[in-house]
PDB file of C-alpha atoms in Angstrom:
ATOM      1  CA  MET H   1       9.361 -10.410  -3.274  1.00 31.00           C
ATOM      2  CA  ALA H   2      12.651  -9.949  -1.404  1.00 31.00           C
ATOM      3  CA  ALA H   3      13.500  -7.208  -3.459  1.00 34.00           C
ATOM      4  CA  ALA H   4      10.412  -5.614  -2.356  1.00 36.00           C
ATOM      5  CA  GLN H   5      10.767  -6.434   1.336  1.00 35.00           C
ATOM      6  CA  GLY H   6      14.485  -4.676   1.346  1.00 36.00           C
ATOM      7  CA  ARG H   7      13.029  -1.555  -0.264  1.00 39.00           C
ATOM      8  CA  LEU H   8      10.498  -1.464   2.437  1.00 42.00           C
ATOM      9  CA  SER H   9      12.594  -2.099   5.517  1.00 35.00           C
ATOM     10  CA  ASP H  10      12.859   1.705   6.455  1.00 35.00           C
ATOM     11  CA  GLY H  11       9.359   1.559   7.992  1.00 38.00           C
ATOM     12  CA  ALA H  12       5.894   2.921   7.431  1.00 40.00           C
ATOM     13  CA  ASP H  13       3.884   3.925  10.447  1.00 42.00           C
ATOM     14  CA  GLY H  14       5.638   1.607  12.692  1.00 38.00           C
ATOM     15  CA  MET H  15       5.166  -1.429  10.149  1.00 37.00           C
ATOM     16  CA  ASP H  16       8.835  -2.450  10.093  1.00 37.00           C
ATOM     17  CA  ASP H  17       9.137  -3.135  14.006  1.00 36.00           C
ATOM     18  CA  ALA H  18       6.999  -6.199  13.386  1.00 37.00           C
ATOM     19  CA  LYS H  19       8.363  -9.826  14.500  1.00 36.00           C
ATOM     20  CA  ASP H  20       5.370 -11.728  14.286  1.00 37.00           C
ATOM     21  CA  THR H  21       1.900 -12.136  12.877  1.00 44.00           C
ATOM     22  CA  ALA H  22      -1.412 -11.336  14.530  1.00 42.00           C
ATOM     23  CA  GLN H  23      -2.280 -15.202  14.262  1.00 43.00           C
ATOM     24  CA  GLU H  24       1.276 -16.290  15.997  1.00 40.00           C
ATOM     25  CA  ARG H  25       0.950 -14.129  18.797  1.00 45.00           C
ATOM     26  CA  ALA H  26      -2.768 -13.983  19.514  1.00 43.00           C
ATOM     27  CA  GLY H  27      -2.029 -16.980  22.312  1.00 47.00           C
ATOM     28  CA  GLY H  28      -5.914 -17.470  22.000  1.00 56.00           C
ATOM     29  CA  ALA H  29      -9.235 -17.210  19.959  1.00 79.00           C
ATOM     30  CA  LEU H  30      -9.178 -13.999  17.453  1.00 86.00           C
ATOM     31  CA  PRO H  31     -12.234 -11.927  17.428  1.00 91.00           C
ATOM     32  CA  PRO H  32     -14.528 -13.152  15.071  1.00 94.00           C
ATOM     33  CA  ALA H  33     -14.775 -10.010  12.720  1.00 95.00           C
ATOM     34  CA  PHE H  34     -11.092  -9.886  12.701  1.00 96.00           C
ATOM     35  CA  ARG H  35     -10.567 -13.433  11.591  1.00 95.00           C
ATOM     36  CA  ALA H  36     -13.287 -13.063   8.691  1.00 95.00           C
ATOM     37  CA  ALA H  37     -11.637 -10.067   7.852  1.00 96.00           C
ATOM     38  CA  VAL H  38      -8.057 -11.851   7.405  1.00 96.00           C
ATOM     39  CA  ASP H  39      -9.794 -14.891   5.838  1.00 95.00           C
ATOM     40  CA  ALA H  40     -11.252 -12.599   3.241  1.00 95.00           C
ATOM     41  CA  LEU H  41      -7.571 -11.237   2.438  1.00 95.00           C
ATOM     42  CA  ARG H  42      -6.236 -14.693   2.328  1.00 94.00           C
ATOM     43  CA  ALA H  43      -8.962 -15.616  -0.205  1.00 92.00           C
ATOM     44  CA  ALA H  44      -8.782 -12.650  -2.488  1.00 91.00           C
ATOM     45  CA  ARG H  45      -7.475 -12.837  -5.992  1.00 88.00           C
ATOM     46  CA  VAL H  46      -5.683 -10.002  -7.560  1.00 88.00           C
ATOM     47  CA  ARG H  47      -4.753  -9.112 -11.173  1.00 87.00           C
ATOM     48  CA  PRO H  48      -1.690 -11.158 -12.189  1.00 87.00           C
ATOM     49  CA  GLN H  49       0.655  -8.383 -12.451  1.00 89.00           C
ATOM     50  CA  VAL H  50       0.619  -7.665  -8.677  1.00 92.00           C
ATOM     51  CA  GLU H  51       2.468 -10.403  -6.463  1.00 93.00           C
ATOM     52  CA  VAL H  52       1.223 -10.506  -2.886  1.00 93.00           C
ATOM     53  CA  GLU H  53       1.992 -12.325   0.026  1.00 93.00           C
ATOM     54  CA  PRO H  54       1.865 -12.059   3.881  1.00 94.00           C
ATOM     55  CA  THR H  55       4.567 -10.255   6.004  1.00 94.00           C
ATOM     56  CA  PRO H  56       5.140  -9.628   9.769  1.00 94.00           C
ATOM     57  CA  ALA H  57       2.484  -7.398  11.336  1.00 92.00           C
ATOM     58  CA  PRO H  58       3.076  -4.476  13.494  1.00 88.00           C
ATOM     59  CA  GLN H  59       2.848  -5.305  17.115  1.00 84.00           C
ATOM     60  CA  ARG H  60       2.035  -1.936  18.788  1.00 88.00           C
ATOM     61  CA  LEU H  61      -0.595  -0.244  16.672  1.00 90.00           C
ATOM     62  CA  ALA H  62      -3.453  -2.368  17.681  1.00 93.00           C
ATOM     63  CA  PRO H  63      -4.464  -5.189  19.577  1.00 93.00           C
ATOM     64  CA  HIS H  64      -4.775  -7.297  16.354  1.00 95.00           C
ATOM     65  CA  ALA H  65      -2.847  -6.821  13.031  1.00 95.00           C
ATOM     66  CA  TYR H  66      -2.386  -8.611   9.858  1.00 96.00           C
ATOM     67  CA  ALA H  67      -0.023  -7.331   6.842  1.00 96.00           C
ATOM     68  CA  LEU H  68       0.588  -8.042   3.315  1.00 96.00           C
ATOM     69  CA  GLU H  69       3.601  -7.037   0.886  1.00 96.00           C
ATOM     70  CA  ALA H  70       3.149  -6.807  -2.829  1.00 95.00           C
ATOM     71  CA  VAL H  71       5.501  -5.835  -5.911  1.00 94.00           C
ATOM     72  CA  VAL H  72       4.223  -4.943  -9.294  1.00 93.00           C
ATOM     73  CA  VAL H  73       6.059  -6.823 -12.169  1.00 91.00           C
ATOM     74  CA  ASP H  74       6.180  -6.132 -15.785  1.00 86.00           C
ATOM     75  CA  GLY H  75       8.443  -8.967 -17.270  1.00 84.00           C
ATOM     76  CA  GLU H  76      11.806  -8.781 -15.246  1.00 81.00           C
ATOM     77  CA  GLN H  77      11.073  -5.126 -14.148  1.00 86.00           C
ATOM     78  CA  GLU H  78       9.563  -4.382 -10.591  1.00 89.00           C
ATOM     79  CA  LEU H  79       7.395  -1.170 -11.192  1.00 90.00           C
ATOM     80  CA  ALA H  80       6.120  -0.500  -7.577  1.00 93.00           C
ATOM     81  CA  ASP H  81       5.881  -1.952  -4.231  1.00 94.00           C
ATOM     82  CA  GLY H  82       4.013  -1.484  -0.932  1.00 96.00           C
ATOM     83  CA  ARG H  83       2.591  -2.735   1.920  1.00 97.00           C
ATOM     84  CA  LEU H  84      -0.744  -2.994   3.518  1.00 97.00           C
ATOM     85  CA  VAL H  85      -1.671  -3.541   7.000  1.00 97.00           C
ATOM     86  CA  LEU H  86      -4.988  -4.169   8.685  1.00 97.00           C
ATOM     87  CA  LEU H  87      -5.516  -3.326  12.180  1.00 96.00           C
ATOM     88  CA  HIS H  88      -8.459  -4.119  14.458  1.00 96.00           C
ATOM     89  CA  ASP H  89      -9.340  -2.959  17.864  1.00 95.00           C
ATOM     90  CA  PRO H  90     -12.466  -4.596  19.093  1.00 94.00           C
ATOM     91  CA  ALA H  91     -13.103  -1.730  21.624  1.00 91.00           C
ATOM     92  CA  GLY H  92     -12.960   0.922  18.666  1.00 88.00           C
ATOM     93  CA  HIS H  93     -10.792   3.873  18.180  1.00 86.00           C
ATOM     94  CA  ASP H  94     -11.746   7.495  18.228  1.00 90.00           C
ATOM     95  CA  ALA H  95      -9.453   8.439  15.736  1.00 92.00           C
ATOM     96  CA  TRP H  96     -10.462   5.592  13.153  1.00 95.00           C
ATOM     97  CA  GLN H  97     -14.174   6.281  14.075  1.00 94.00           C
ATOM     98  CA  GLY H  98     -14.349   2.377  13.811  1.00 94.00           C
ATOM     99  CA  THR H  99     -13.133  -0.772  14.829  1.00 96.00           C
ATOM    100  CA  PHE H 100     -10.965  -1.471  11.892  1.00 97.00           C
ATOM    101  CA  ARG H 101      -8.188   0.646   9.968  1.00 97.00           C
ATOM    102  CA  LEU H 102      -6.225   0.058   6.749  1.00 98.00           C
ATOM    103  CA  VAL H 103      -2.602   1.696   6.608  1.00 97.00           C
ATOM    104  CA  THR H 104      -0.379   1.504   3.418  1.00 97.00           C
ATOM    105  CA  LEU H 105       3.005   2.195   2.001  1.00 96.00           C
ATOM    106  CA  VAL H 106       3.343   2.429  -1.768  1.00 96.00           C
ATOM    107  CA  ARG H 107       6.510   3.459  -3.554  1.00 93.00           C
ATOM    108  CA  ALA H 108       7.682   3.612  -7.174  1.00 91.00           C
ATOM    109  CA  GLU H 109      10.640   5.352  -8.995  1.00 87.00           C
ATOM    110  CA  LEU H 110       9.838   8.072 -11.411  1.00 81.00           C
ATOM    111  CA  GLU H 111      11.436   9.964 -14.115  1.00 76.00           C
ATOM    112  CA  ALA H 112      13.215  13.008 -13.089  1.00 70.00           C
ATOM    113  CA  GLU H 113      10.745  15.408 -15.171  1.00 72.00           C
ATOM    114  CA  MET H 114       7.619  13.380 -13.796  1.00 74.00           C
ATOM    115  CA  ALA H 115       8.794  13.936 -10.457  1.00 71.00           C
ATOM    116  CA  ALA H 116       9.191  17.543 -10.797  1.00 75.00           C
ATOM    117  CA  ASP H 117       5.485  17.903 -11.953  1.00 80.00           C
ATOM    118  CA  PRO H 118       3.954  20.391  -9.222  1.00 83.00           C
ATOM    119  CA  LEU H 119       0.798  18.541  -9.534  1.00 86.00           C
ATOM    120  CA  LEU H 120       2.160  14.854  -8.785  1.00 85.00           C
ATOM    121  CA  PRO H 121       1.194  14.889  -4.995  1.00 89.00           C
ATOM    122  CA  GLU H 122      -2.685  15.809  -5.607  1.00 92.00           C
ATOM    123  CA  VAL H 123      -2.605  13.528  -8.763  1.00 90.00           C
ATOM    124  CA  CYS H 124      -1.098  10.662  -6.711  1.00 91.00           C
ATOM    125  CA  TRP H 125      -3.808  11.154  -3.705  1.00 94.00           C
ATOM    126  CA  SER H 126      -6.324  10.950  -6.472  1.00 94.00           C
ATOM    127  CA  TRP H 127      -5.064   7.546  -7.245  1.00 92.00           C
ATOM    128  CA  LEU H 128      -5.841   6.420  -3.881  1.00 95.00           C
ATOM    129  CA  THR H 129      -9.590   8.033  -3.208  1.00 95.00           C
ATOM    130  CA  GLY H 130     -10.048   7.127  -7.055  1.00 94.00           C
ATOM    131  CA  ALA H 131      -9.245   3.424  -6.669  1.00 94.00           C
ATOM    132  CA  LEU H 132     -11.435   3.229  -3.586  1.00 95.00           C
ATOM    133  CA  GLN H 133     -14.228   4.898  -5.143  1.00 94.00           C
ATOM    134  CA  GLY H 134     -14.021   3.028  -8.292  1.00 92.00           C
ATOM    135  CA  ARG H 135     -14.398  -0.441  -6.518  1.00 93.00           C
ATOM    136  CA  GLY H 136     -17.563   1.448  -4.788  1.00 94.00           C
ATOM    137  CA  LEU H 137     -16.102   1.114  -1.142  1.00 95.00           C
ATOM    138  CA  GLY H 138     -16.961   3.065   1.678  1.00 95.00           C
ATOM    139  CA  TYR H 139     -14.691   4.574   3.891  1.00 96.00           C
ATOM    140  CA  GLY H 140     -14.078   7.006   6.274  1.00 96.00           C
ATOM    141  CA  GLU H 141     -11.360   9.366   7.987  1.00 95.00           C
ATOM    142  CA  PRO H 142      -8.618   9.154   5.348  1.00 96.00           C
ATOM    143  CA  SER H 143      -5.296  10.590   6.085  1.00 95.00           C
ATOM    144  CA  GLY H 144      -1.826  10.561   4.540  1.00 95.00           C
ATOM    145  CA  THR H 145       1.189  11.992   3.027  1.00 95.00           C
ATOM    146  CA  ILE H 146       2.661  11.864  -0.467  1.00 93.00           C
ATOM    147  CA  THR H 147       6.588  12.434  -0.629  1.00 90.00           C
ATOM    148  CA  ARG H 148       8.691  12.870  -3.362  1.00 86.00           C
ATOM    149  CA  ALA H 149      12.477  12.605  -3.264  1.00 83.00           C
ATOM    150  CA  SER H 150      15.491  12.710  -5.841  1.00 80.00           C
ATOM    151  CA  SER H 151      19.014  11.483  -5.110  1.00 82.00           C
ATOM    152  CA  HIS H 152      21.871  12.668  -6.888  1.00 80.00           C
ATOM    153  CA  TYR H 153      25.252  10.852  -6.858  1.00 82.00           C
ATOM    154  CA  PHE H 154      29.005  12.557  -6.611  1.00 88.00           C
ATOM    155  CA  GLY H 155      32.548  11.393  -6.215  1.00 84.00           C
ATOM    156  CA  GLY H 156      32.774   7.660  -6.426  1.00 87.00           C
ATOM    157  CA  LEU H 157      29.132   7.108  -7.310  1.00 86.00           C
ATOM    158  CA  ALA H 158      28.967   9.905  -9.779  1.00 85.00           C
ATOM    159  CA  GLU H 159      28.581   7.447 -12.706  1.00 87.00           C
ATOM    160  CA  ARG H 160      25.020   6.498 -11.457  1.00 85.00           C
ATOM    161  CA  PRO H 161      22.165   8.346 -13.070  1.00 82.00           C
ATOM    162  CA  ALA H 162      19.877  10.618 -10.660  1.00 78.00           C
ATOM    163  CA  ALA H 163      16.924   9.023  -9.362  1.00 80.00           C
ATOM    164  CA  SER H 164      13.667  10.273  -8.446  1.00 82.00           C
ATOM    165  CA  GLN H 165      10.924   8.146  -6.023  1.00 88.00           C
ATOM    166  CA  ILE H 166       7.033   8.741  -5.087  1.00 89.00           C
ATOM    167  CA  GLU H 167       6.096   7.581  -1.677  1.00 93.00           C
ATOM    168  CA  ILE H 168       2.471   7.383  -0.756  1.00 95.00           C
ATOM    169  CA  ARG H 169       1.688   6.700   3.063  1.00 96.00           C
ATOM    170  CA  ALA H 170      -2.056   6.714   3.829  1.00 97.00           C
ATOM    171  CA  SER H 171      -4.536   5.111   6.164  1.00 97.00           C
ATOM    172  CA  TRP H 172      -8.401   4.979   6.126  1.00 98.00           C
ATOM    173  CA  THR H 173     -11.257   3.418   8.162  1.00 97.00           C
ATOM    174  CA  PRO H 174     -13.154   0.721   5.884  1.00 97.00           C
ATOM    175  CA  ARG H 175     -17.069   0.830   6.331  1.00 95.00           C
ATOM    176  CA  GLU H 176     -18.065  -2.209   8.278  1.00 92.00           C
ATOM    177  CA  GLY H 177     -20.627  -4.657   7.014  1.00 88.00           C
ATOM    178  CA  MET H 178     -22.550  -7.506   8.301  1.00 84.00           C
ATOM    179  CA  GLY H 179     -21.287  -8.600  11.497  1.00 86.00           C
ATOM    180  CA  GLY H 180     -19.039  -5.703  11.901  1.00 90.00           C
ATOM    181  CA  VAL H 181     -16.751  -7.123   8.939  1.00 94.00           C
ATOM    182  CA  PRO H 182     -15.390  -5.031   6.306  1.00 96.00           C
ATOM    183  CA  ASP H 183     -15.042  -5.892   2.712  1.00 96.00           C
ATOM    184  CA  THR H 184     -11.234  -6.668   3.026  1.00 96.00           C
ATOM    185  CA  ALA H 185     -11.000  -8.316  -0.351  1.00 95.00           C
ATOM    186  CA  ALA H 186     -12.439  -5.371  -2.251  1.00 95.00           C
ATOM    187  CA  HIS H 187     -10.110  -2.998  -0.441  1.00 97.00           C
ATOM    188  CA  LEU H 188      -7.320  -5.242  -1.282  1.00 96.00           C
ATOM    189  CA  ALA H 189      -8.303  -5.049  -4.851  1.00 94.00           C
ATOM    190  CA  ALA H 190      -8.477  -1.242  -4.849  1.00 95.00           C
ATOM    191  CA  TRP H 191      -5.096  -1.061  -3.274  1.00 96.00           C
ATOM    192  CA  CYS H 192      -3.755  -3.606  -5.908  1.00 94.00           C
ATOM    193  CA  ASP H 193      -5.261  -1.050  -8.486  1.00 93.00           C
ATOM    194  CA  LEU H 194      -3.589   1.928  -6.789  1.00 94.00           C
ATOM    195  CA  LEU H 195       0.053  -0.249  -6.870  1.00 94.00           C
ATOM    196  CA  ALA H 196      -0.684  -0.747 -10.572  1.00 92.00           C
ATOM    197  CA  GLN H 197      -1.264   2.758 -11.170  1.00 90.00           C
ATOM    198  CA  VAL H 198       1.643   3.905  -9.444  1.00 90.00           C
ATOM    199  CA  GLY H 199       3.795   1.579 -11.482  1.00 89.00           C
ATOM    200  CA  GLY H 200       2.343   2.789 -14.690  1.00 86.00           C
ATOM    201  CA  LEU H 201       0.212  -0.177 -15.837  1.00 84.00           C
ATOM    202  CA  PRO H 202      -3.328   0.749 -17.481  1.00 77.00           C
ATOM    203  CA  PRO H 203      -6.299   0.010 -15.572  1.00 72.00           C
ATOM    204  CA  ALA H 204      -7.511  -3.465 -15.245  1.00 67.00           C
ATOM    205  CA  GLY H 205     -11.185  -2.206 -15.839  1.00 56.00           C
ATOM    206  CA  PRO H 206     -13.172   1.039 -16.444  1.00 46.00           C
ATOM    207  CA  GLY H 207     -11.273   3.950 -14.772  1.00 43.00           C
ATOM    208  CA  ASP H 208     -12.653   6.639 -12.456  1.00 42.00           C
ATOM    209  CA  ALA H 209     -13.012  10.083 -14.050  1.00 37.00           C
ATOM    210  CA  SER H 210     -11.705  11.803 -11.180  1.00 39.00           C
ATOM    211  CA  VAL H 211      -8.319   9.941 -11.433  1.00 40.00           C
ATOM    212  CA  VAL H 212      -5.673  11.662 -13.465  1.00 39.00           C
ATOM    213  CA  THR H 213      -3.164   9.306 -15.405  1.00 38.00           C
ATOM    214  CA  LEU H 214       0.399  10.364 -15.678  1.00 40.00           C
ATOM    215  CA  PRO H 215       2.655   8.827 -18.429  1.00 40.00           C
ATOM    216  CA  GLN H 216       4.282   5.344 -18.147  1.00 38.00           C
ATOM    217  CA  ARG H 217       7.213   5.539 -15.740  1.00 39.00           C
ATOM    218  CA  ARG H 218      10.204   3.781 -15.219  1.00 39.00           C
ATOM    219  CA  GLY H 219      10.351   0.597 -12.851  1.00 40.00           C
ATOM    220  CA  PRO H 220      12.787   1.051  -9.705  1.00 40.00           C
ATOM    221  CA  GLN H 221      15.118  -2.162 -10.916  1.00 40.00           C
ATOM    222  CA  SER H 222      15.083  -5.458 -12.478  1.00 38.00           C
ATOM    223  CA  ARG H 223      14.576  -8.396 -10.562  1.00 41.00           C
TER     224      ARG H 223
END
């Protein structure tokens, strides 16, 4: 998991300025809704190819935050990595239209010809919305960016092959259920579905007809 953490060190919506977890800095009792939402994340089970563990959460995005990072593995290869942050503001947030918000960064390397596909951004966004819809999850106020980048090496680095990467940065408001608590375990499962699809793994269950599948892609690097 150290490799995934290193690749994510350049930040996503303020994620990387975190130095401690919400639990460590709370100093007192956490809001019951937030505690229940975090407990559900901790108890959730995900598909075996996705390795998930807690990571320091951002301090300035909301009064309460909890973060996870994950890497998709296939044997010795890491196919994709990402970070998911749960934010909570008991007073509510106008931009969120709710008291909870989920923020994510997902990245994977692609073959150069796949990265050049003009439909790639739309396809990647459909992976996110399709993952949520495929789990029957209600959500609102989705927003995000899809970025593709290519690196070409020269001089002393000329022997390195060109590399292309896709990056998904997104956030959405999960629908709150009983007691004002969203089904965070199901949202985590949907996020893992997204990670797996970005990494080129086949779906764990019946797919969503609105989601377009691209060919298998190269893993970022060996572990």
